[in-house]
Tab-separated table of N, CA and C in Angstrom:
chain	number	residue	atom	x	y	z
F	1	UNK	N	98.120	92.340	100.937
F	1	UNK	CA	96.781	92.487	100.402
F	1	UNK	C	96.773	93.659	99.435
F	2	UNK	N	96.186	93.685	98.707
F	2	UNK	CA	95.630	94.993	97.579
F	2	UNK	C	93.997	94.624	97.185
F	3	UNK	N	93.450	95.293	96.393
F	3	UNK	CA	92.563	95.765	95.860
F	3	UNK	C	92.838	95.892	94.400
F	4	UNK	N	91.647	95.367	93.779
F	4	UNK	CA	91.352	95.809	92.515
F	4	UNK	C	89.772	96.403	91.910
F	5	UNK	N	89.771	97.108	90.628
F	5	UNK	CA	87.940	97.664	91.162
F	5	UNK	C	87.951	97.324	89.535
F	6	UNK	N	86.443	97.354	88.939
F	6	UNK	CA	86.512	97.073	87.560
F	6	UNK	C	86.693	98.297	86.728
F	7	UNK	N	86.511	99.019	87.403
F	7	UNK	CA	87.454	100.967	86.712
F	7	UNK	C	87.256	101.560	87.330
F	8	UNK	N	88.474	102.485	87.015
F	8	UNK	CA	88.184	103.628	88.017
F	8	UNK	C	88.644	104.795	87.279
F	9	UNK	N	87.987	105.921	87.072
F	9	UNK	CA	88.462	107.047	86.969
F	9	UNK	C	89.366	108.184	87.114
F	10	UNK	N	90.137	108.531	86.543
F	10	UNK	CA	91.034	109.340	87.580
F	10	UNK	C	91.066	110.766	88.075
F	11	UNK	N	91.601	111.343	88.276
F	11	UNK	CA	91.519	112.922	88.256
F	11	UNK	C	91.807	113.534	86.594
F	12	UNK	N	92.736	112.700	86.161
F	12	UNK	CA	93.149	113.691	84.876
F	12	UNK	C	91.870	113.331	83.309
F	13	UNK	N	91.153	112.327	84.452
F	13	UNK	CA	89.701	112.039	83.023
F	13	UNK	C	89.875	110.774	82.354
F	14	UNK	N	91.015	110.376	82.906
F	14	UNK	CA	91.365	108.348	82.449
F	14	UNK	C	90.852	107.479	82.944
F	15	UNK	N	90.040	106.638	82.292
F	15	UNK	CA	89.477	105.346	82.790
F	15	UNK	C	90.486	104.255	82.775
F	16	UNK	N	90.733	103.786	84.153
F	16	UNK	CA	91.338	102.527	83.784
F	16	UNK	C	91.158	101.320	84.119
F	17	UNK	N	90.927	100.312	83.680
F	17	UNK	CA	90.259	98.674	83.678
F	17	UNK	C	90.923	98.351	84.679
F	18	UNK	N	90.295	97.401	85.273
F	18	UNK	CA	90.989	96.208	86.256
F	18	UNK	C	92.253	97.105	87.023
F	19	UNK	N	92.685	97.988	87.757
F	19	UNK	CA	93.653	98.684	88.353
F	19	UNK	C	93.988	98.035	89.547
F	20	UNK	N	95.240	98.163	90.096
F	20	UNK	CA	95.622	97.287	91.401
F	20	UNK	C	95.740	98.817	91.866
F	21	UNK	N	95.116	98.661	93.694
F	21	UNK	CA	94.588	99.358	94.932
F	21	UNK	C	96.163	99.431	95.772
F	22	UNK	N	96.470	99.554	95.938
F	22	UNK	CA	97.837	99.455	97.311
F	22	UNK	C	97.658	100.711	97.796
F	23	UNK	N	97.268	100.252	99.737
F	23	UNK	CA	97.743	101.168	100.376
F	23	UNK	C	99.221	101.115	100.334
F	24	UNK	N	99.729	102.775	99.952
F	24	UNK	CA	101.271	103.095	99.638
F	24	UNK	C	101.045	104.098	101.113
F	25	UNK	N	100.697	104.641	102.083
F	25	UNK	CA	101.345	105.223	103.429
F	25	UNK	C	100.423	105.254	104.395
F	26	UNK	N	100.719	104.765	105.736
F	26	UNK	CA	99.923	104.214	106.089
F	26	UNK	C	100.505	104.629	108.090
F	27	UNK	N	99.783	105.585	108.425
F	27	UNK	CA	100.035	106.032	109.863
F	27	UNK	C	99.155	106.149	110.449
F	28	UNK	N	99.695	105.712	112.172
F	28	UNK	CA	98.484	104.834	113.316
F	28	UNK	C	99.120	105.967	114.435
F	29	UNK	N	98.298	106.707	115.410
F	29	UNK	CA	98.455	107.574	116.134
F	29	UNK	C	97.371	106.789	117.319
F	30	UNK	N	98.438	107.007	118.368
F	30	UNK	CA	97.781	106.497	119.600
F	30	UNK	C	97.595	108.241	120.498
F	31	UNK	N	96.001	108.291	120.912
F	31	UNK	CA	96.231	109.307	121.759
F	31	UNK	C	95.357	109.620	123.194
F	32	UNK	N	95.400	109.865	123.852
F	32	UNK	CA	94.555	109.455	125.197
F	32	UNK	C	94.920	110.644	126.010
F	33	UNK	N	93.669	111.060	126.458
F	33	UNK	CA	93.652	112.118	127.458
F	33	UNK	C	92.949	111.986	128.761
F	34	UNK	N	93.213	112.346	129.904
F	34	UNK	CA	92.949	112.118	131.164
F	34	UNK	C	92.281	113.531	131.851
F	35	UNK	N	91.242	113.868	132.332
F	35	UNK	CA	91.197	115.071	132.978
F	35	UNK	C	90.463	114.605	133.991
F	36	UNK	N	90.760	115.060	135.057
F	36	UNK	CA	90.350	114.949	136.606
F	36	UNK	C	90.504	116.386	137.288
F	37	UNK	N	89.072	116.885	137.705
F	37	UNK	CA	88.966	118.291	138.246
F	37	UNK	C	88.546	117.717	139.747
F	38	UNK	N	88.483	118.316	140.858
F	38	UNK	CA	87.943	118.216	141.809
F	38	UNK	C	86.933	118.986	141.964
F	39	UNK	N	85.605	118.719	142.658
F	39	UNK	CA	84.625	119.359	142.472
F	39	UNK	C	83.845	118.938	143.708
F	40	UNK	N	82.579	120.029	143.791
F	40	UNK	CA	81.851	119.648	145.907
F	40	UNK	C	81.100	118.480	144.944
F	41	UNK	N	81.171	117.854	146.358
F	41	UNK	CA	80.542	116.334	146.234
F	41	UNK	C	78.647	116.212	145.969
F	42	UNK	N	78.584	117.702	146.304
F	42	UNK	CA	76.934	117.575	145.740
F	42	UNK	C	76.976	118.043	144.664
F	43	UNK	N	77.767	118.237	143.578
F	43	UNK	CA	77.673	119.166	142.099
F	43	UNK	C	77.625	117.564	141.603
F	44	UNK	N	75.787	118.137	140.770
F	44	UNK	CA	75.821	116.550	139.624
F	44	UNK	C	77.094	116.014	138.414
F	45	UNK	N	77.228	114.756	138.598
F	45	UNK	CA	77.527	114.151	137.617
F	45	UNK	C	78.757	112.726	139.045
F	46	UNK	N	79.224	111.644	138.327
F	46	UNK	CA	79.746	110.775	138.757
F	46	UNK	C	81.258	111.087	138.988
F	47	UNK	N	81.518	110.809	140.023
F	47	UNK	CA	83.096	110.953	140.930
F	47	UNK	C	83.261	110.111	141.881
F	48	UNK	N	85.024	110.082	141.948
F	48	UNK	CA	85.386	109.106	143.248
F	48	UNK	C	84.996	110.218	143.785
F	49	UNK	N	84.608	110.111	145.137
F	49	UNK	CA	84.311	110.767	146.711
F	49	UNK	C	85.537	110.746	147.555
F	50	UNK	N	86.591	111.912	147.539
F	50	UNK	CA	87.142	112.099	148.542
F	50	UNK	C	87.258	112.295	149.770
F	51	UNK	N	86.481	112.787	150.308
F	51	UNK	CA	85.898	112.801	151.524
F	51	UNK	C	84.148	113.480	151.365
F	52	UNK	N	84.236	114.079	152.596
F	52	UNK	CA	82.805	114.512	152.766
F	52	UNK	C	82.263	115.699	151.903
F	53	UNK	N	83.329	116.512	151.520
F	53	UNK	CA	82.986	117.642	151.083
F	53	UNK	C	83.239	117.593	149.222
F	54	UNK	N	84.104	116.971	149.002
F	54	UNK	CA	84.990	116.940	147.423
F	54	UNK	C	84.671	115.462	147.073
F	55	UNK	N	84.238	115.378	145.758
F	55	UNK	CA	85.047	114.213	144.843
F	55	UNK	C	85.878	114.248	143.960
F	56	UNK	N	86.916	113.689	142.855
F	56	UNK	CA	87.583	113.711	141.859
F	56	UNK	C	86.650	112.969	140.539
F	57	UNK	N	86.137	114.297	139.501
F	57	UNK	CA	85.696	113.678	138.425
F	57	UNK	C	86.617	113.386	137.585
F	58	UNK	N	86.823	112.196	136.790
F	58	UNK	CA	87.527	112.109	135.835
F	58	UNK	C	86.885	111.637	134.658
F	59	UNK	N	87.587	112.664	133.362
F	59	UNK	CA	87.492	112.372	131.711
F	59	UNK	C	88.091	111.497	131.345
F	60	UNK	N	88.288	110.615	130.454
F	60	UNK	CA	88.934	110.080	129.551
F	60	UNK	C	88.785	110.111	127.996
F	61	UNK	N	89.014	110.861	127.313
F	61	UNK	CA	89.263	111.027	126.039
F	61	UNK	C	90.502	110.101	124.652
F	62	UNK	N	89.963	110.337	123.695
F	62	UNK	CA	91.176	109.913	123.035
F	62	UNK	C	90.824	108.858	122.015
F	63	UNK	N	91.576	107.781	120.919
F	63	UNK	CA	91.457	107.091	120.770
F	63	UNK	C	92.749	106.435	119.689
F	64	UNK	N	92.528	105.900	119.010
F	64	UNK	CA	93.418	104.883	118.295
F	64	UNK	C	93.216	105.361	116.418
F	65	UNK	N	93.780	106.327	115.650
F	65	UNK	CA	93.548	106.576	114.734
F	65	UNK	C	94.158	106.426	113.634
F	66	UNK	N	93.906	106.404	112.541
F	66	UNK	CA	95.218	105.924	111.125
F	66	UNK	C	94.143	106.136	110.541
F	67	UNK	N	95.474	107.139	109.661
F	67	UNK	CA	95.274	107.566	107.878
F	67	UNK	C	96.196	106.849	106.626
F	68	UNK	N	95.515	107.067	105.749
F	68	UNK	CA	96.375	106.178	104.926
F	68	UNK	C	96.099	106.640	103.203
F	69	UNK	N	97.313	106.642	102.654
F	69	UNK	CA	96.562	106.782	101.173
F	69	UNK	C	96.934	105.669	100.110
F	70	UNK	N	96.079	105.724	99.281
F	70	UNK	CA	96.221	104.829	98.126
F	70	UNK	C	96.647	104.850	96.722
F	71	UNK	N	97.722	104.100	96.705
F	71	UNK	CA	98.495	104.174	94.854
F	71	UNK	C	97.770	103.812	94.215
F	72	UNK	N	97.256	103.923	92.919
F	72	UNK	CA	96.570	103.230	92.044
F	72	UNK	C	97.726	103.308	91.229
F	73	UNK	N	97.630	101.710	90.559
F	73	UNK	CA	98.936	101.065	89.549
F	73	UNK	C	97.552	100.848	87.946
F	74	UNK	N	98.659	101.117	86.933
F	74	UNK	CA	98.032	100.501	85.926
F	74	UNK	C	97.276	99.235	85.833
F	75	UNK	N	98.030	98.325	86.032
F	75	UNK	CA	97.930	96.642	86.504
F	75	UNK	C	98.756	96.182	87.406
F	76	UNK	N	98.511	94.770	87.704
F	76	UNK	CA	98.940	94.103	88.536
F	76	UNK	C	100.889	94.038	88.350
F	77	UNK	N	100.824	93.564	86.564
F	77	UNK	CA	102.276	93.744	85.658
F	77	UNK	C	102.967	94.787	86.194
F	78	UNK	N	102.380	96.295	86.090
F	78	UNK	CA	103.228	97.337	86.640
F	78	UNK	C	104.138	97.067	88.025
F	79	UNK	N	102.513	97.300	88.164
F	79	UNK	CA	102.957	96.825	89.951
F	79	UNK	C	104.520	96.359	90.549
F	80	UNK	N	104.359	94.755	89.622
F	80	UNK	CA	105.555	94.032	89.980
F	80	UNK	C	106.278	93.952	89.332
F	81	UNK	N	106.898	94.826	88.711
F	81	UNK	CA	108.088	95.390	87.936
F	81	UNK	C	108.593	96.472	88.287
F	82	UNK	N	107.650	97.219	89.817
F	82	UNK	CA	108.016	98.594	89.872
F	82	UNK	C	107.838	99.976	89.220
F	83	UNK	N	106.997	99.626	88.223
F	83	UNK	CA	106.273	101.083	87.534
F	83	UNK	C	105.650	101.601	88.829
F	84	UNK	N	105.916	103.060	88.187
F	84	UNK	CA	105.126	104.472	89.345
F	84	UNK	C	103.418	103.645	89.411
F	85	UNK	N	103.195	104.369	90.502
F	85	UNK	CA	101.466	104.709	90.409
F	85	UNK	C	101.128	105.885	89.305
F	86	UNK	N	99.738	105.147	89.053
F	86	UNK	CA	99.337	106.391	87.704
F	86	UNK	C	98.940	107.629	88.901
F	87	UNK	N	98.169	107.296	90.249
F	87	UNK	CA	97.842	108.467	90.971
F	87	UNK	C	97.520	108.063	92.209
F	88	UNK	N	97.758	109.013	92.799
F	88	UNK	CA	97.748	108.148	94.650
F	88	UNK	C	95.865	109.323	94.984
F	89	UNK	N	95.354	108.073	95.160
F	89	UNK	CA	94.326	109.015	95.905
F	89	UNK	C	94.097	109.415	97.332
F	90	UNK	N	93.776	110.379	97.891
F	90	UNK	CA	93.142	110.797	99.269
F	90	UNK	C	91.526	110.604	99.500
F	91	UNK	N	91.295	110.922	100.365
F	91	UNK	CA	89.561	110.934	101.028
F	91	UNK	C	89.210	112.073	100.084
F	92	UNK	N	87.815	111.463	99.285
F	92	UNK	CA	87.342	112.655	98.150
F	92	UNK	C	88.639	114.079	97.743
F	93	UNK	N	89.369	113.290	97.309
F	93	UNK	CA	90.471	114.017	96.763
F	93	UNK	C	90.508	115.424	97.076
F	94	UNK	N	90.088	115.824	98.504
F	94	UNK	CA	89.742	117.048	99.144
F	94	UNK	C	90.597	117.314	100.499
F	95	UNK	N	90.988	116.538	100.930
F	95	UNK	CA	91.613	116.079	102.104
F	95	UNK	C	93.013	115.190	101.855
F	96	UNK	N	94.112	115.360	102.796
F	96	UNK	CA	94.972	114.771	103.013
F	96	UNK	C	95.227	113.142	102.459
F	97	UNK	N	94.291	112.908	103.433
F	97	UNK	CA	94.439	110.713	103.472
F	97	UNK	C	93.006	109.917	104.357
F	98	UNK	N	92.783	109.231	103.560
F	98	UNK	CA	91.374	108.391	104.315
F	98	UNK	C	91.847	108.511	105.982
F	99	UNK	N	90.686	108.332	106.478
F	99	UNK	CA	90.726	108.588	107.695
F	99	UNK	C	90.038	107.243	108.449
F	100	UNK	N	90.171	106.393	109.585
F	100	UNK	CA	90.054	105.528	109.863
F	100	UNK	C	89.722	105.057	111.707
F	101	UNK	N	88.703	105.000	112.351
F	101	UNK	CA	89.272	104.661	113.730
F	101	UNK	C	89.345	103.224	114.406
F	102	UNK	N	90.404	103.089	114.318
F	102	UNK	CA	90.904	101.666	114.725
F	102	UNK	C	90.546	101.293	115.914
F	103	UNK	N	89.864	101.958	116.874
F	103	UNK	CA	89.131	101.380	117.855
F	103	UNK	C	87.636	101.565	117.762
F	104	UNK	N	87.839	101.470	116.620
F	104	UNK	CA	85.646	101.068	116.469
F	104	UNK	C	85.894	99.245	116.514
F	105	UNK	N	84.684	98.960	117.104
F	105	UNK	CA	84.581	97.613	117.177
F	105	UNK	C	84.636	96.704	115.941
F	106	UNK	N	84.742	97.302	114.623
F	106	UNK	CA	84.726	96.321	113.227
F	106	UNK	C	85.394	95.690	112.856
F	107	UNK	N	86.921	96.821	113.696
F	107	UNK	CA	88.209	96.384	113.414
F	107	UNK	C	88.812	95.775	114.367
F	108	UNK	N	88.634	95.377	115.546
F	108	UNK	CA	88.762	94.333	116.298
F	108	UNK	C	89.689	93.077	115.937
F	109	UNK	N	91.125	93.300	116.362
F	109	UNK	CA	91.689	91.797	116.138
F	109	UNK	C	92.173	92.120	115.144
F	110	UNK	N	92.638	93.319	113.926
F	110	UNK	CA	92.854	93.930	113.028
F	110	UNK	C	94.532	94.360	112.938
F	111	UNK	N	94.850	94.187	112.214
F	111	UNK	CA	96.280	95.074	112.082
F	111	UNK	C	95.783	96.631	111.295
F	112	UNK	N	96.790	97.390	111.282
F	112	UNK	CA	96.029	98.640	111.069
F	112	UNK	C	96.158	98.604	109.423
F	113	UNK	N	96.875	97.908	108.400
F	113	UNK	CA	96.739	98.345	107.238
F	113	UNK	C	95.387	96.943	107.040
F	114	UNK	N	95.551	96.166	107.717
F	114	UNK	CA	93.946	95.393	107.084
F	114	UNK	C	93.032	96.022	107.654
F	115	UNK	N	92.584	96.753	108.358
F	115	UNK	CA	91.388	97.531	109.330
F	115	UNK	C	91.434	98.343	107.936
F	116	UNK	N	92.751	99.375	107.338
F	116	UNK	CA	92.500	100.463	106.289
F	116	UNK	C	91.897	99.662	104.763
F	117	UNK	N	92.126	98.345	104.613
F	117	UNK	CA	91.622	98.011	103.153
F	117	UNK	C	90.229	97.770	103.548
F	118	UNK	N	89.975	96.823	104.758
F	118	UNK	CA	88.674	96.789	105.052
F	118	UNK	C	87.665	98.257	105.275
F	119	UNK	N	88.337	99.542	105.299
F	119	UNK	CA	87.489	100.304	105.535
F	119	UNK	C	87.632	100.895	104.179
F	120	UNK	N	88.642	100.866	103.312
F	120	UNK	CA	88.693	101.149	102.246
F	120	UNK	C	87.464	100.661	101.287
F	121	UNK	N	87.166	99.159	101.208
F	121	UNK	CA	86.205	99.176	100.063
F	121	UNK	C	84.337	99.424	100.803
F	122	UNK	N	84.511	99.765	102.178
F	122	UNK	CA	83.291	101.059	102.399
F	122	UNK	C	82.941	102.359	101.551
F	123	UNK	N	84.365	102.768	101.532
F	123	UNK	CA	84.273	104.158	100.551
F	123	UNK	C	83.778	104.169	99.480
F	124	UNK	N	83.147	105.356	98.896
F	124	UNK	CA	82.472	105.697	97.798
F	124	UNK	C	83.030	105.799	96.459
F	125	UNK	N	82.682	104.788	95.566
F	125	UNK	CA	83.546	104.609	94.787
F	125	UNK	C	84.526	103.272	95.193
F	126	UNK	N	84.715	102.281	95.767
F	126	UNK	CA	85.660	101.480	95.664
F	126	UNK	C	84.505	100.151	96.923
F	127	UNK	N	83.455	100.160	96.371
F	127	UNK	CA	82.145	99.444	96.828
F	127	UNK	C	82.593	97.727	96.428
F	128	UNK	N	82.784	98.201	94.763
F	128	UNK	CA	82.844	97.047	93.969
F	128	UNK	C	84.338	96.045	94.214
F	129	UNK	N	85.231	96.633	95.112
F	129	UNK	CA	86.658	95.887	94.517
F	129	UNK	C	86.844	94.726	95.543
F	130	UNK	N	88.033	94.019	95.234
F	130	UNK	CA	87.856	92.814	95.750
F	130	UNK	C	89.525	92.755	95.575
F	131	UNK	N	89.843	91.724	96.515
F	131	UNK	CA	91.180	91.343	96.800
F	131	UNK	C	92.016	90.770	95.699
F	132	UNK	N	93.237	90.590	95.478
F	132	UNK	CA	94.372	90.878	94.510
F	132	UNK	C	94.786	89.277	95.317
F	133	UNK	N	94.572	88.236	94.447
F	133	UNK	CA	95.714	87.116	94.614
F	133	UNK	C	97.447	87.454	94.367
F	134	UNK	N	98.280	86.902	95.623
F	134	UNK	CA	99.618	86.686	95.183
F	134	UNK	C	100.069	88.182	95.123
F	135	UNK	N	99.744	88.973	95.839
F	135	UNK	CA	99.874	90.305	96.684
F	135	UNK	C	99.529	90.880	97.541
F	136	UNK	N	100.982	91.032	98.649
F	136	UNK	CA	100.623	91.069	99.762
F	136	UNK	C	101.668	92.052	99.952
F	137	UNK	N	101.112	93.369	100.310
F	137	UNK	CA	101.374	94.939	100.356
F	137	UNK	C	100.355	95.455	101.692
């Protein structure tokens, strides 16, 4: 899959027509945390009940996350000939790499680089683009 938008701007002040989108890096972090304190069985909040006096509360934290950034190619031509990207963008070119959580319910049933194009044309600036026939990146 790729992306194309009807221009896009760049950092260095270049407009460029019709540009092909490819997510170019693309990392999925699994992370999950467990905390279980023991605590008296009359202190509010929900616990297994160990006996009469204690229960075990337990946390669960964590989730399923991927960042990813995006090449922008001259055209589609470049593309598949192997020309560079004119410029790889990040999240408001302020930050690292779009940011993404793969266990929100949208992405459901998702592989993680289609969950990132699908959350990709959410972003500001890339509202308008639409999928790239006969590329599949």
């Amino acid at each position: 899959m790729a992306l194309t938008l009807p221009s896009i701007s760049l950092s260095s002040g270049i407009d460029i027509a019709n540009p092909l989108l490819v997510i170019s890096e693309l990392n999925v972090t699994n992370n999950a945390s467990i905390n279980e304190r023991l605590e008296v069985a009359m202190a509010p909040g929900e616990g297994e009940q160990v006996n009469d006096g204690y229960k075990l509360v337990t946390n669960n934290h964590g989730g399923k996350g991927c960042t990813y950034m995006v090449s922008v190619f001259a055209t589609q031509a470049a593309f598949e000939v192997g020309k560079p990207p004119v410029e790889v963008l990040r999240d408001d070119r302020s930050v690292k790499v779009f940011s993404v959580q793969l266990a929100d319910a949208a992405y459901d049933g998702m592989t993680p680089r289609q969950a990132a194009y699908v959350h990709l044309v959410t972003q500001e600036g890339f509202e308008q683009s639409v999928e790239v026939d006969g590329v599949s990146v």
